[in-house]
């Protein structure tokens, strides 16, 4: 249910500094996040896109996830799957669409301005009583590489300190934290060019239940080309199968 393969593909194409240059900046970021969760009392995930690692920092909110709040841990992934498993599947799907839109939005912004933007949404998540409770999720990029590529990403989880209200979906937005300007995300305009016209043709036929051989015949291309388009679609939309690809593309208004 995750649209994240496209993000992984795009992350790998970012300009990333060499290991020596990254180490000092990463050490500084780790110290910054330690202090951040101490003050914010949240759970924060610092993801290193260059090394495919994440550092999970646990403030008092860690009790919500039944996590040890004594320090931080390192995982060999930029995705915090243990937390994702607690999020309502529909909200996780929408949250990942928001992150995909955010990444593509930032590519339209000058590198110096990218770190001023963040996402904010409200997601239903299982608490320690195994009951869904709406919490606050934020994300932003802490550092660019020296070449201007997006490098250190941060996700923050915390209690939703707002009065109860009727919320449709996750109420996702992109916010300029410098000016306070909010962009409500509902059209995913920055994702409009994720798929080529041919990939869209292939995906429409997949959605109709057409098998690869018949797609090849209808589009007058080889079955190997069809399979290559299938793989590209899964990677770009960050999904694991064709059903999820059709659902994600439809949600992004790509078809």
CSV table of C-alpha atoms in Angstrom, one decimal:
chain,number,residue,atom,x,y,z
A,1,UNK,CA,0.0,0.0,0.0
A,2,UNK,CA,3.1,2.3,-0.1
A,3,UNK,CA,3.9,4.6,-3.0
A,4,UNK,CA,7.6,4.8,-2.1
A,5,UNK,CA,9.5,3.1,-5.0
A,6,UNK,CA,9.5,6.3,-7.0
A,7,UNK,CA,11.0,8.2,-4.0
A,8,UNK,CA,13.8,5.6,-3.7
A,9,UNK,CA,14.5,6.0,-7.5
A,10,UNK,CA,14.6,9.8,-7.2
A,11,UNK,CA,16.7,9.7,-4.0
A,12,UNK,CA,19.3,7.7,-5.8
A,13,UNK,CA,19.7,10.4,-8.4
A,14,UNK,CA,20.3,13.2,-5.9
A,15,UNK,CA,23.8,14.7,-5.8
A,16,UNK,CA,25.4,13.3,-2.6
A,17,UNK,CA,28.7,14.2,-1.1
A,18,UNK,CA,31.5,11.7,-0.4
A,19,UNK,CA,31.6,9.8,2.9
A,20,UNK,CA,34.2,12.0,4.6
A,21,UNK,CA,32.3,15.2,3.9
A,22,UNK,CA,29.0,13.7,5.1
A,23,UNK,CA,30.3,12.3,8.4
A,24,UNK,CA,30.7,15.6,10.2
A,25,UNK,CA,27.4,17.0,8.9
A,26,UNK,CA,25.6,13.8,9.9
A,27,UNK,CA,27.1,13.9,13.4
A,28,UNK,CA,25.9,17.4,13.8
A,29,UNK,CA,22.4,16.4,12.6
A,30,UNK,CA,22.3,13.5,15.1
A,31,UNK,CA,23.1,15.9,18.0
A,32,UNK,CA,20.5,18.4,16.7
A,33,UNK,CA,17.8,15.7,16.6
A,34,UNK,CA,18.7,14.5,20.1
A,35,UNK,CA,18.0,18.0,21.4
A,36,UNK,CA,14.9,18.4,19.2
A,37,UNK,CA,13.1,15.3,20.7
A,38,UNK,CA,14.1,16.3,24.2
A,39,UNK,CA,12.4,19.6,23.7
A,40,UNK,CA,9.5,18.5,21.4
A,41,UNK,CA,8.9,15.2,23.3
A,42,UNK,CA,8.2,13.6,19.9
A,43,UNK,CA,9.5,10.6,18.0
A,44,UNK,CA,11.7,11.7,15.1
A,45,UNK,CA,13.3,9.7,12.3
A,46,UNK,CA,16.3,11.1,10.6
A,47,UNK,CA,16.9,9.4,7.3
A,48,UNK,CA,20.2,9.4,5.5
A,49,UNK,CA,19.4,9.1,1.8
A,50,UNK,CA,23.1,8.5,0.9
A,51,UNK,CA,23.7,5.5,3.2
A,52,UNK,CA,20.1,4.2,3.3
A,53,UNK,CA,20.0,4.4,7.1
A,54,UNK,CA,17.7,6.0,9.6
A,55,UNK,CA,18.2,7.2,13.2
A,56,UNK,CA,15.1,7.0,15.4
A,57,UNK,CA,15.1,9.4,18.3
A,58,UNK,CA,12.5,8.8,21.0
A,59,UNK,CA,11.1,11.5,23.3
A,60,UNK,CA,8.2,11.0,25.7
A,61,UNK,CA,5.8,10.3,22.8
A,62,UNK,CA,7.7,7.0,22.4
A,63,UNK,CA,5.3,5.5,25.0
A,64,UNK,CA,2.5,5.9,22.4
A,65,UNK,CA,4.5,3.4,20.2
A,66,UNK,CA,5.6,1.3,23.2
A,67,UNK,CA,9.2,2.3,22.4
A,68,UNK,CA,12.2,2.6,24.6
A,69,UNK,CA,12.6,6.3,25.4
A,70,UNK,CA,16.2,6.1,26.7
A,71,UNK,CA,18.1,7.0,23.5
A,72,UNK,CA,18.1,6.4,19.8
A,73,UNK,CA,18.5,3.4,17.5
A,74,UNK,CA,19.8,2.9,13.9
A,75,UNK,CA,18.1,0.9,11.2
A,76,UNK,CA,19.3,-0.1,7.8
A,77,UNK,CA,16.5,1.5,5.9
A,78,UNK,CA,15.1,5.0,5.2
A,79,UNK,CA,11.6,3.7,6.0
A,80,UNK,CA,10.5,3.2,9.6
A,81,UNK,CA,8.4,0.1,8.9
A,82,UNK,CA,7.7,-0.7,12.6
A,83,UNK,CA,5.9,2.6,12.8
A,84,UNK,CA,4.3,2.3,9.4
A,85,UNK,CA,2.7,-1.0,10.5
A,86,UNK,CA,0.7,0.9,13.2
A,87,UNK,CA,-0.7,3.5,10.7
A,88,UNK,CA,-4.1,2.9,9.3
A,89,UNK,CA,-3.6,1.6,5.7
A,90,UNK,CA,-5.7,4.3,4.1
A,91,UNK,CA,-3.8,7.0,5.9
A,92,UNK,CA,-0.4,5.5,5.2
A,93,UNK,CA,-1.3,5.4,1.5
A,94,UNK,CA,-2.3,9.1,1.6
A,95,UNK,CA,0.7,10.1,3.7
A,96,UNK,CA,3.0,8.4,1.1
A,97,UNK,CA,1.3,10.3,-1.7
A,98,UNK,CA,1.9,13.5,0.2
A,99,UNK,CA,5.6,12.7,0.6
A,100,UNK,CA,5.8,11.9,-3.1
A,101,UNK,CA,4.2,15.2,-4.0
A,102,UNK,CA,6.4,17.0,-1.4
A,103,UNK,CA,9.6,15.6,-3.0
A,104,UNK,CA,8.6,16.6,-6.5
A,105,UNK,CA,7.4,20.1,-5.2
A,106,UNK,CA,10.8,20.7,-3.7
A,107,UNK,CA,12.5,20.0,-7.0
A,108,UNK,CA,10.7,23.1,-8.3
A,109,UNK,CA,12.2,25.2,-5.5
A,110,UNK,CA,15.7,26.7,-5.3
A,111,UNK,CA,18.0,24.6,-3.1
A,112,UNK,CA,18.5,27.3,-0.5
A,113,UNK,CA,14.7,27.6,-0.1
A,114,UNK,CA,13.9,23.9,0.1
A,115,UNK,CA,14.7,23.5,3.8
A,116,UNK,CA,12.0,26.1,4.6
A,117,UNK,CA,9.3,23.7,3.6
A,118,UNK,CA,7.6,20.9,5.6
A,119,UNK,CA,4.6,18.7,5.4
A,120,UNK,CA,1.9,18.3,8.0
A,121,UNK,CA,-0.9,15.8,8.2
A,122,UNK,CA,-3.1,13.9,10.7
A,123,UNK,CA,-3.0,10.1,10.6
A,124,UNK,CA,-4.8,7.4,12.4
A,125,UNK,CA,-2.3,5.3,14.3
A,126,UNK,CA,-2.6,2.4,16.8
A,127,UNK,CA,-1.8,3.5,20.3
A,128,UNK,CA,-0.5,1.3,23.2
A,129,UNK,CA,-4.1,0.1,23.7
A,130,UNK,CA,-4.3,-1.0,20.0
A,131,UNK,CA,-6.9,1.6,19.3
A,132,UNK,CA,-6.7,4.0,16.4
A,133,UNK,CA,-5.9,7.5,17.5
A,134,UNK,CA,-5.3,10.5,15.2
A,135,UNK,CA,-1.8,11.9,15.7
A,136,UNK,CA,0.3,14.6,14.0
A,137,UNK,CA,2.9,13.7,11.4
A,138,UNK,CA,5.4,16.3,10.0
A,139,UNK,CA,8.3,15.9,7.6
A,140,UNK,CA,11.0,18.1,6.3
A,141,UNK,CA,14.6,18.0,5.0
A,142,UNK,CA,17.3,19.0,7.5
A,143,UNK,CA,20.2,19.3,5.1
A,144,UNK,CA,21.1,19.4,1.4
A,145,UNK,CA,24.3,18.0,0.0
A,146,UNK,CA,26.9,20.6,-0.9
A,147,UNK,CA,25.7,20.1,-4.5
A,148,UNK,CA,22.1,21.1,-3.6
A,149,UNK,CA,20.7,17.6,-3.6
A,150,UNK,CA,18.2,16.6,-0.9
A,151,UNK,CA,20.0,14.5,1.7
A,152,UNK,CA,18.8,14.3,5.3
A,153,UNK,CA,15.1,13.8,5.7
A,154,UNK,CA,13.2,14.0,9.0
A,155,UNK,CA,9.8,12.6,9.9
A,156,UNK,CA,8.2,13.6,13.3
A,157,UNK,CA,5.4,11.9,15.2
A,158,UNK,CA,3.6,13.5,18.1
A,159,UNK,CA,0.2,14.0,19.8
A,160,UNK,CA,-2.3,16.1,17.9
A,161,UNK,CA,-2.9,19.0,20.3
A,162,UNK,CA,-6.1,20.3,18.7
A,163,UNK,CA,-9.7,20.2,19.5
A,164,UNK,CA,-11.6,17.3,18.0
A,165,UNK,CA,-12.9,18.2,14.5
A,166,UNK,CA,-14.2,16.5,11.4
A,167,UNK,CA,-11.3,15.6,9.2
A,168,UNK,CA,-11.5,14.3,5.7
A,169,UNK,CA,-8.5,12.0,4.9
A,170,UNK,CA,-5.2,13.1,6.4
A,171,UNK,CA,-5.7,16.9,5.9
A,172,UNK,CA,-2.3,17.0,4.3
A,173,UNK,CA,-0.5,20.2,3.5
A,174,UNK,CA,2.9,21.6,2.5
A,175,UNK,CA,3.9,24.6,4.6
A,176,UNK,CA,6.5,27.3,4.2
A,177,UNK,CA,7.8,27.4,7.8
A,178,UNK,CA,9.5,30.8,7.1
A,179,UNK,CA,6.4,32.6,5.9
A,180,UNK,CA,3.6,30.5,7.4
A,181,UNK,CA,2.0,30.0,3.9
A,182,UNK,CA,0.2,26.7,3.5
A,183,UNK,CA,-0.5,24.7,0.4
A,184,UNK,CA,-3.3,22.2,0.7
A,185,UNK,CA,-2.5,19.1,-1.3
A,186,UNK,CA,-5.4,17.7,-3.2
A,187,UNK,CA,-4.4,17.6,-6.9
A,188,UNK,CA,-0.8,16.4,-6.7
A,189,UNK,CA,0.2,18.7,-9.6
A,190,UNK,CA,3.9,18.2,-9.0
A,191,UNK,CA,3.5,14.4,-9.7
A,192,UNK,CA,1.7,15.0,-13.1
A,193,UNK,CA,4.8,14.0,-15.1
A,194,UNK,CA,5.9,10.9,-13.2
A,195,UNK,CA,4.7,8.6,-15.9
A,196,UNK,CA,5.4,8.8,-19.7
A,197,UNK,CA,2.5,8.7,-22.1
A,198,UNK,CA,3.4,5.1,-23.0
A,199,UNK,CA,3.6,4.0,-19.4
A,200,UNK,CA,0.1,5.5,-18.9
A,201,UNK,CA,-1.2,3.6,-21.9
A,202,UNK,CA,0.3,0.4,-20.4
A,203,UNK,CA,-1.2,1.1,-17.0
A,204,UNK,CA,-4.6,1.8,-18.3
A,205,UNK,CA,-4.6,-1.6,-20.0
A,206,UNK,CA,-3.3,-3.3,-16.9
A,207,UNK,CA,-6.2,-1.7,-15.0
A,208,UNK,CA,-8.6,-3.3,-17.5
A,209,UNK,CA,-7.1,-6.7,-16.8
A,210,UNK,CA,-5.2,-7.0,-20.1
A,211,UNK,CA,-2.2,-9.4,-19.8
A,212,UNK,CA,1.3,-8.4,-21.1
A,213,UNK,CA,1.1,-10.4,-24.3
A,214,UNK,CA,-2.2,-8.7,-25.3
A,215,UNK,CA,-0.8,-5.3,-24.3
A,216,UNK,CA,2.2,-5.9,-26.6
A,217,UNK,CA,-0.1,-6.8,-29.5
A,218,UNK,CA,-2.4,-3.8,-28.9
A,219,UNK,CA,0.5,-1.3,-28.7
A,220,UNK,CA,2.6,-3.0,-31.3
A,221,UNK,CA,5.6,-3.4,-29.0
A,222,UNK,CA,7.5,-6.4,-27.7
A,223,UNK,CA,6.5,-8.2,-24.5
A,224,UNK,CA,10.0,-7.4,-23.1
A,225,UNK,CA,9.2,-3.7,-23.6
A,226,UNK,CA,5.8,-4.2,-21.9
A,227,UNK,CA,7.6,-5.8,-18.9
A,228,UNK,CA,10.1,-3.0,-18.8
A,229,UNK,CA,7.3,-0.5,-18.7
A,230,UNK,CA,5.6,-2.5,-15.9
A,231,UNK,CA,8.8,-2.4,-13.8
A,232,UNK,CA,9.3,1.3,-14.4
A,233,UNK,CA,5.8,2.0,-13.4
A,234,UNK,CA,6.2,0.1,-10.1
A,235,UNK,CA,9.4,1.9,-9.3
A,236,UNK,CA,8.1,5.4,-10.2
A,237,UNK,CA,5.0,5.0,-8.1
A,238,UNK,CA,6.8,3.2,-5.3
A,239,UNK,CA,4.5,0.2,-5.2
A,240,UNK,CA,5.0,-3.5,-5.2
A,241,UNK,CA,2.3,-4.7,-7.6
A,242,UNK,CA,0.0,-3.6,-10.5
A,243,UNK,CA,-3.1,-3.3,-8.3
A,244,UNK,CA,-1.4,-0.7,-6.1
A,245,UNK,CA,0.1,1.0,-9.2
A,246,UNK,CA,-3.4,1.5,-10.7
A,247,UNK,CA,-4.7,2.8,-7.3
A,248,UNK,CA,-1.8,5.2,-6.8
A,249,UNK,CA,-1.9,6.5,-10.4
A,250,UNK,CA,-5.6,7.1,-10.0
A,251,UNK,CA,-5.2,8.9,-6.7
A,252,UNK,CA,-2.5,11.1,-8.3
A,253,UNK,CA,-4.8,11.9,-11.2
A,254,UNK,CA,-2.3,10.5,-13.7
A,255,UNK,CA,-4.8,8.5,-15.7
